[in-house]
Short mmCIF file of C-alpha atoms in Angstrom, two decimals:
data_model
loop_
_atom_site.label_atom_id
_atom_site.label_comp_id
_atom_site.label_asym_id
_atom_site.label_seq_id
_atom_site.Cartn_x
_atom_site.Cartn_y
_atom_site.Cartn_z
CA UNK U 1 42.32 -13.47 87.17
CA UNK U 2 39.46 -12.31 89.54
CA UNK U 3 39.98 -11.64 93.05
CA UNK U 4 40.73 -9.42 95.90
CA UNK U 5 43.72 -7.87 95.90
CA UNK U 6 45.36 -5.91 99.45
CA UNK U 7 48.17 -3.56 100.02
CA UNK U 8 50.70 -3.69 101.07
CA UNK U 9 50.99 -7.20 102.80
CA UNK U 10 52.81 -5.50 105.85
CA UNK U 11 52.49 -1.79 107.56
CA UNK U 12 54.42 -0.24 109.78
CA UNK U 13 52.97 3.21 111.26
CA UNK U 14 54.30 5.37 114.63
CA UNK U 15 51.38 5.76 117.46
CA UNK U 16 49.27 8.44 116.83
CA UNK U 17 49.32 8.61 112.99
CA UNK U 18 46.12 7.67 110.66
CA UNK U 19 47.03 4.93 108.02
CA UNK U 20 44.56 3.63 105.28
CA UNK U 21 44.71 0.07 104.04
CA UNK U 22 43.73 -0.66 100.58
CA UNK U 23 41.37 -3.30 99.29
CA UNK U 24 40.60 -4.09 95.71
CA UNK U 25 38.15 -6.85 94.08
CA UNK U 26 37.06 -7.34 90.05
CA UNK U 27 34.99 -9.40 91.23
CA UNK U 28 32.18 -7.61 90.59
CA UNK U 29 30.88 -8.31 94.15
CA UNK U 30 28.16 -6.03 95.42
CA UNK U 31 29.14 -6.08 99.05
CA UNK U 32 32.82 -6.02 100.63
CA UNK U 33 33.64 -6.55 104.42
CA UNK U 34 36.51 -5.54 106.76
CA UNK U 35 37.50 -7.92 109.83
CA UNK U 36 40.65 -7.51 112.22
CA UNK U 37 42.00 -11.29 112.94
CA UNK U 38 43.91 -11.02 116.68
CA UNK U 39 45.40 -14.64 118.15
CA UNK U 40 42.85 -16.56 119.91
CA UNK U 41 39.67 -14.25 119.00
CA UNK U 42 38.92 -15.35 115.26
CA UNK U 43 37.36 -12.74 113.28
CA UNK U 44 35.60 -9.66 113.88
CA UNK U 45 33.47 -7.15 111.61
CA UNK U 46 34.77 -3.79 111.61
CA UNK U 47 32.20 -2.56 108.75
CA UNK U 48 30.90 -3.78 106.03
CA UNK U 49 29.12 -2.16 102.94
CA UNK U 50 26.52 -3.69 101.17
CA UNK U 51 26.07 -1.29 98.09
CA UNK U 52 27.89 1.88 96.93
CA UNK U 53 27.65 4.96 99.16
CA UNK U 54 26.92 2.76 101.74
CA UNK U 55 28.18 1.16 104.80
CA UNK U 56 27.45 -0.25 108.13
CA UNK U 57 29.48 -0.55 111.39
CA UNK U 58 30.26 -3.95 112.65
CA UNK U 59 31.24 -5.30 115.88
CA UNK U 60 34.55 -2.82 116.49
CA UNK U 61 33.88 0.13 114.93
CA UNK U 62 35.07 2.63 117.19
CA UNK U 63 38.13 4.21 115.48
CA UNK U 64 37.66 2.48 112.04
CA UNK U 65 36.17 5.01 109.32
CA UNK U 66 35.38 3.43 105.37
CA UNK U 67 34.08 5.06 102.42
CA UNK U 68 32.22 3.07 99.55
CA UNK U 69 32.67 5.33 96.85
CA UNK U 70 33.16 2.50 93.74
CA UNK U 71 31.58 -1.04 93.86
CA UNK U 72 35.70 -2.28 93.42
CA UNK U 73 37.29 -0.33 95.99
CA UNK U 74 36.70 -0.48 100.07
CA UNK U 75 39.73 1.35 102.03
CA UNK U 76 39.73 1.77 105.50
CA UNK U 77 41.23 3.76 107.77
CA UNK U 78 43.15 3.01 111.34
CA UNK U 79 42.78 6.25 113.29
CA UNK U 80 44.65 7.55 115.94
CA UNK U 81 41.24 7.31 117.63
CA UNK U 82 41.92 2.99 117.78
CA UNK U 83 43.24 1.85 121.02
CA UNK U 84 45.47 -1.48 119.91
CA UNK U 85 45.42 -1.15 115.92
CA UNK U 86 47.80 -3.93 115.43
CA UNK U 87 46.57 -6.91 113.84
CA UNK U 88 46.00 -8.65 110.94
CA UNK U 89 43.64 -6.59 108.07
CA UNK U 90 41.54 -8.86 106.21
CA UNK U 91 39.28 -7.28 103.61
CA UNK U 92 36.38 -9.72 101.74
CA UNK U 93 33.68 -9.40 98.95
CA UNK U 94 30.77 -11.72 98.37
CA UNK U 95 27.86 -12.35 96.14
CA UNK U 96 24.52 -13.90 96.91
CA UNK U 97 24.27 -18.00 96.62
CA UNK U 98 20.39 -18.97 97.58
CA UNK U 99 19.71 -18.18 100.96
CA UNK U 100 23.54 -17.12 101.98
CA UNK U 101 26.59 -14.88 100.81
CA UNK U 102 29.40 -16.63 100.48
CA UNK U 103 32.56 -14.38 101.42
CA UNK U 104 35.81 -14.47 99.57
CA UNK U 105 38.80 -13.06 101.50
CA UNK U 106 41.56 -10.82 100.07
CA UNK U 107 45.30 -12.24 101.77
CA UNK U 108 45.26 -9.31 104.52
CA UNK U 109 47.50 -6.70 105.71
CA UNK U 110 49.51 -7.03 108.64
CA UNK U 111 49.65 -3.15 110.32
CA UNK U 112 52.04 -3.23 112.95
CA UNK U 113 51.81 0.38 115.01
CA UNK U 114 55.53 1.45 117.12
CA UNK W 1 22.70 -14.03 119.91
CA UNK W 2 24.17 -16.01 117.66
CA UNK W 3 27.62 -18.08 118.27
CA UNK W 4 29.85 -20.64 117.54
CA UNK W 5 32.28 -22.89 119.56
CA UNK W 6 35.65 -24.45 118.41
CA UNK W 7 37.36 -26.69 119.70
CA UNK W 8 40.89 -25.29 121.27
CA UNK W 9 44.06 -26.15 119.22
CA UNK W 10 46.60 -26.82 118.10
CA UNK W 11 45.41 -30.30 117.39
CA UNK W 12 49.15 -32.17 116.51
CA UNK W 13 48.39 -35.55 114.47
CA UNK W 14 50.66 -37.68 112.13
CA UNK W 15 50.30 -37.76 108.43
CA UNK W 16 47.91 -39.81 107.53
CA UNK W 17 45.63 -39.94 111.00
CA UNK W 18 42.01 -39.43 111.11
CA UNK W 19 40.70 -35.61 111.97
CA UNK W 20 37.95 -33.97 114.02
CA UNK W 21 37.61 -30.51 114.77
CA UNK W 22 34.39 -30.21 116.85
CA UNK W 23 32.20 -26.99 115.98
CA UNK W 24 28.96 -26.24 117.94
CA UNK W 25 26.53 -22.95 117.58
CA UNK W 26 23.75 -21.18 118.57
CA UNK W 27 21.14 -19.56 116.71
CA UNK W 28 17.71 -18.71 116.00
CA UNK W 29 16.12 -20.01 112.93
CA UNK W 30 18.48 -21.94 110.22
CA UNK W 31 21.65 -20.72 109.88
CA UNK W 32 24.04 -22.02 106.78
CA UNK W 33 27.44 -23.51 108.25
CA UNK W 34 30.77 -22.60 106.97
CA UNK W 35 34.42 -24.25 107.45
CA UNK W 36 37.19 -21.88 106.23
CA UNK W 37 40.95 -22.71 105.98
CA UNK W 38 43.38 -20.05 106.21
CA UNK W 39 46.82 -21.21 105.43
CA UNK W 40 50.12 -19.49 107.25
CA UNK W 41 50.35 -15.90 105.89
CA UNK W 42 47.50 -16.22 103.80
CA UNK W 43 43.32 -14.91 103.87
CA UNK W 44 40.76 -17.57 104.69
CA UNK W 45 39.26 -19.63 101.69
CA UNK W 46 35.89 -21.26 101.90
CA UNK W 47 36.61 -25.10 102.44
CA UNK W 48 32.84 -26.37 102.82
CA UNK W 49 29.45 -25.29 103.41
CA UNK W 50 25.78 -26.54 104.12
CA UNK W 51 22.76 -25.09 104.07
CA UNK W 52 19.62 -26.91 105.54
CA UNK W 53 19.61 -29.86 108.30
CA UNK W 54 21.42 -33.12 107.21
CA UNK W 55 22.99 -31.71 104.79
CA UNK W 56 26.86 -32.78 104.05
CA UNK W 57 29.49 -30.23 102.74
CA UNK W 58 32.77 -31.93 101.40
CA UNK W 59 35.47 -30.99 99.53
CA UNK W 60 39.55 -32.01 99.36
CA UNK W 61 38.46 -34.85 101.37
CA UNK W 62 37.23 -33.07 104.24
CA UNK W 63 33.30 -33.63 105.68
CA UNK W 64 30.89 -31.62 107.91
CA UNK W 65 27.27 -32.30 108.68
CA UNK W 66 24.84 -30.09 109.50
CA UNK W 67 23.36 -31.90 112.93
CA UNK W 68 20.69 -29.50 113.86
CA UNK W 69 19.56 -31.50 116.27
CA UNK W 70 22.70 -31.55 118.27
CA UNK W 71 23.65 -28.08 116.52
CA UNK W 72 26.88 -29.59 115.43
CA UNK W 73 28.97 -28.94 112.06
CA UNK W 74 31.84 -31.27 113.10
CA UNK W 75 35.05 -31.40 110.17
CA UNK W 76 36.31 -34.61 109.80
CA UNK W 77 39.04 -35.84 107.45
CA UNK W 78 39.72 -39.61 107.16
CA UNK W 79 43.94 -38.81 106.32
CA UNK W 80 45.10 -35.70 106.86
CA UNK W 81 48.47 -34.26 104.88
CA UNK W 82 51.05 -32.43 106.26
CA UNK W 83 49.79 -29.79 103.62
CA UNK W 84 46.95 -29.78 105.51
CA UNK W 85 48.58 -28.06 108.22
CA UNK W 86 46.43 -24.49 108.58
CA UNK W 87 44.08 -22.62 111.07
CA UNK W 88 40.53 -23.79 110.38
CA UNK W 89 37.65 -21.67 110.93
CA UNK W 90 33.95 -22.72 111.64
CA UNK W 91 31.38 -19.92 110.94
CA UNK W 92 27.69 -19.29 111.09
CA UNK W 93 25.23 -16.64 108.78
CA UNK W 94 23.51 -14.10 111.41
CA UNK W 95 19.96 -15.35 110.96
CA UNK W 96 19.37 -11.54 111.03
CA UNK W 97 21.43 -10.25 108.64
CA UNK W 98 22.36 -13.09 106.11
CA UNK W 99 25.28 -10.75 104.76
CA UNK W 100 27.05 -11.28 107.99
CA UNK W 101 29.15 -14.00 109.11
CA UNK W 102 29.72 -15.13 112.57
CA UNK W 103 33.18 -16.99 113.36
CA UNK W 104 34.53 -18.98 115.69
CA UNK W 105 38.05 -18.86 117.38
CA UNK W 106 39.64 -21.07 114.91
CA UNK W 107 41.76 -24.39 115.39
CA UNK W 108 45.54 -24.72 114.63
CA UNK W 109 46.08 -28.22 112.48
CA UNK W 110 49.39 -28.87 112.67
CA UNK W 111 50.27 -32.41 110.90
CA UNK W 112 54.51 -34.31 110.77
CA UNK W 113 55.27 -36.51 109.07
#
């Protein structure tokens, strides 16, 4: 089955220490996206990559950092750098239908930081 | 810039009621329209789209059209489930970068039997 797979569903991490959450697609999607999903405030872009080797910042980059190094494979890391990293993780892929991409979402992470 | 307004939930009907969930944006140019379910626990999945004025996006029984003129992309459902019972997301391309979404807050459905 295609699709985008995340690990692990839930994270637990102590203040101050870097964690990297895992996203996977054989989708064979050309760009993949990272959001962070608080209550009340929807979605928001942390970075997004449209091509391998590279990557743009979103909305709330500041301590976020990606790498792009395979077209299936988009991990990011929470650094100690991120003021209020918990949230909900969720990573997406998407091709190109006509004049839009449509975005197909991976079932998130929940990092939860004591 | 670009936006979009939901409508504030939870929205609490009875099986089998009738469903709005009012979505409004702003934009330059002619965005495509999104709604996106995500179900407790779960990531979002696409539930509609349109792309171009008047056009109607459906699917599982839910609507939206694409009213540019009152730059509406309302969901309606003529009988909601108590499956149907999700957060429901309306969302916007950025005119500027079409490989960027823009969502709104999202509205809690909650539907008893």
């Amino acid at each position: 089955d295609g699709g985008i797979t995340q690990s692990p569903k839930y994270l637990f991490r102590k203040e101050g220490q870097n964690v990297t959450l895992s996203c996977e697609q054989n989708l064979n999607h050309d760009a993949m996206y990272w959001y962070r999903q608080d209550p009340g405030q929807g979605l928001r872009l942390i970075y997004y990559s449209q091509i391998v080797n590279d990557f743009q910042k979103g909305d709330i980059a500041e301590g976020y950092s990606v790498s792009r190094e395979k077209k299936e494979s988009f991990p990011l890391t929470v650094t100690s750098a991120q003021k209020n990293p918990t949230a909900f993780y969720l990573c997406a892929s998407s091709v190109r239908e006509g004049p839009y991409n449509e975005q197909f979402f991976g079932p998130g992470t929940r990092l939860t930081v004591l | 810039g670009n936006s979009v307004t939901q409508m504030e939930g939870p929205v609490t009907l009875s099986e089998e009621a009738f469903l709005t969930i009012n979505c409004t944006y702003t934009a330059t140019g002619y965005p495509s329209l999104f709604w996106y379910v995500q179900y407790p626990g779960e990531g979002l999945q696409l539930l509609l789209k349109a792309t171009k004025a008047d056009d109607k996006g459906s699917n599982k029984g839910f609507e939206a059209t694409y009213r540019k003129e009152t730059t509406s992309f309302h969901l309606e459902k003529g009988s909601v489930q108590v499956s149907d019972s999700a957060v429901y997301f309306c969302a916007l391309t950025d005119v500027y970068n079409t490989d960027k979404l823009i969502f709104g807050t999202g509205t809690r459905l909650q539907v008893f039997p």
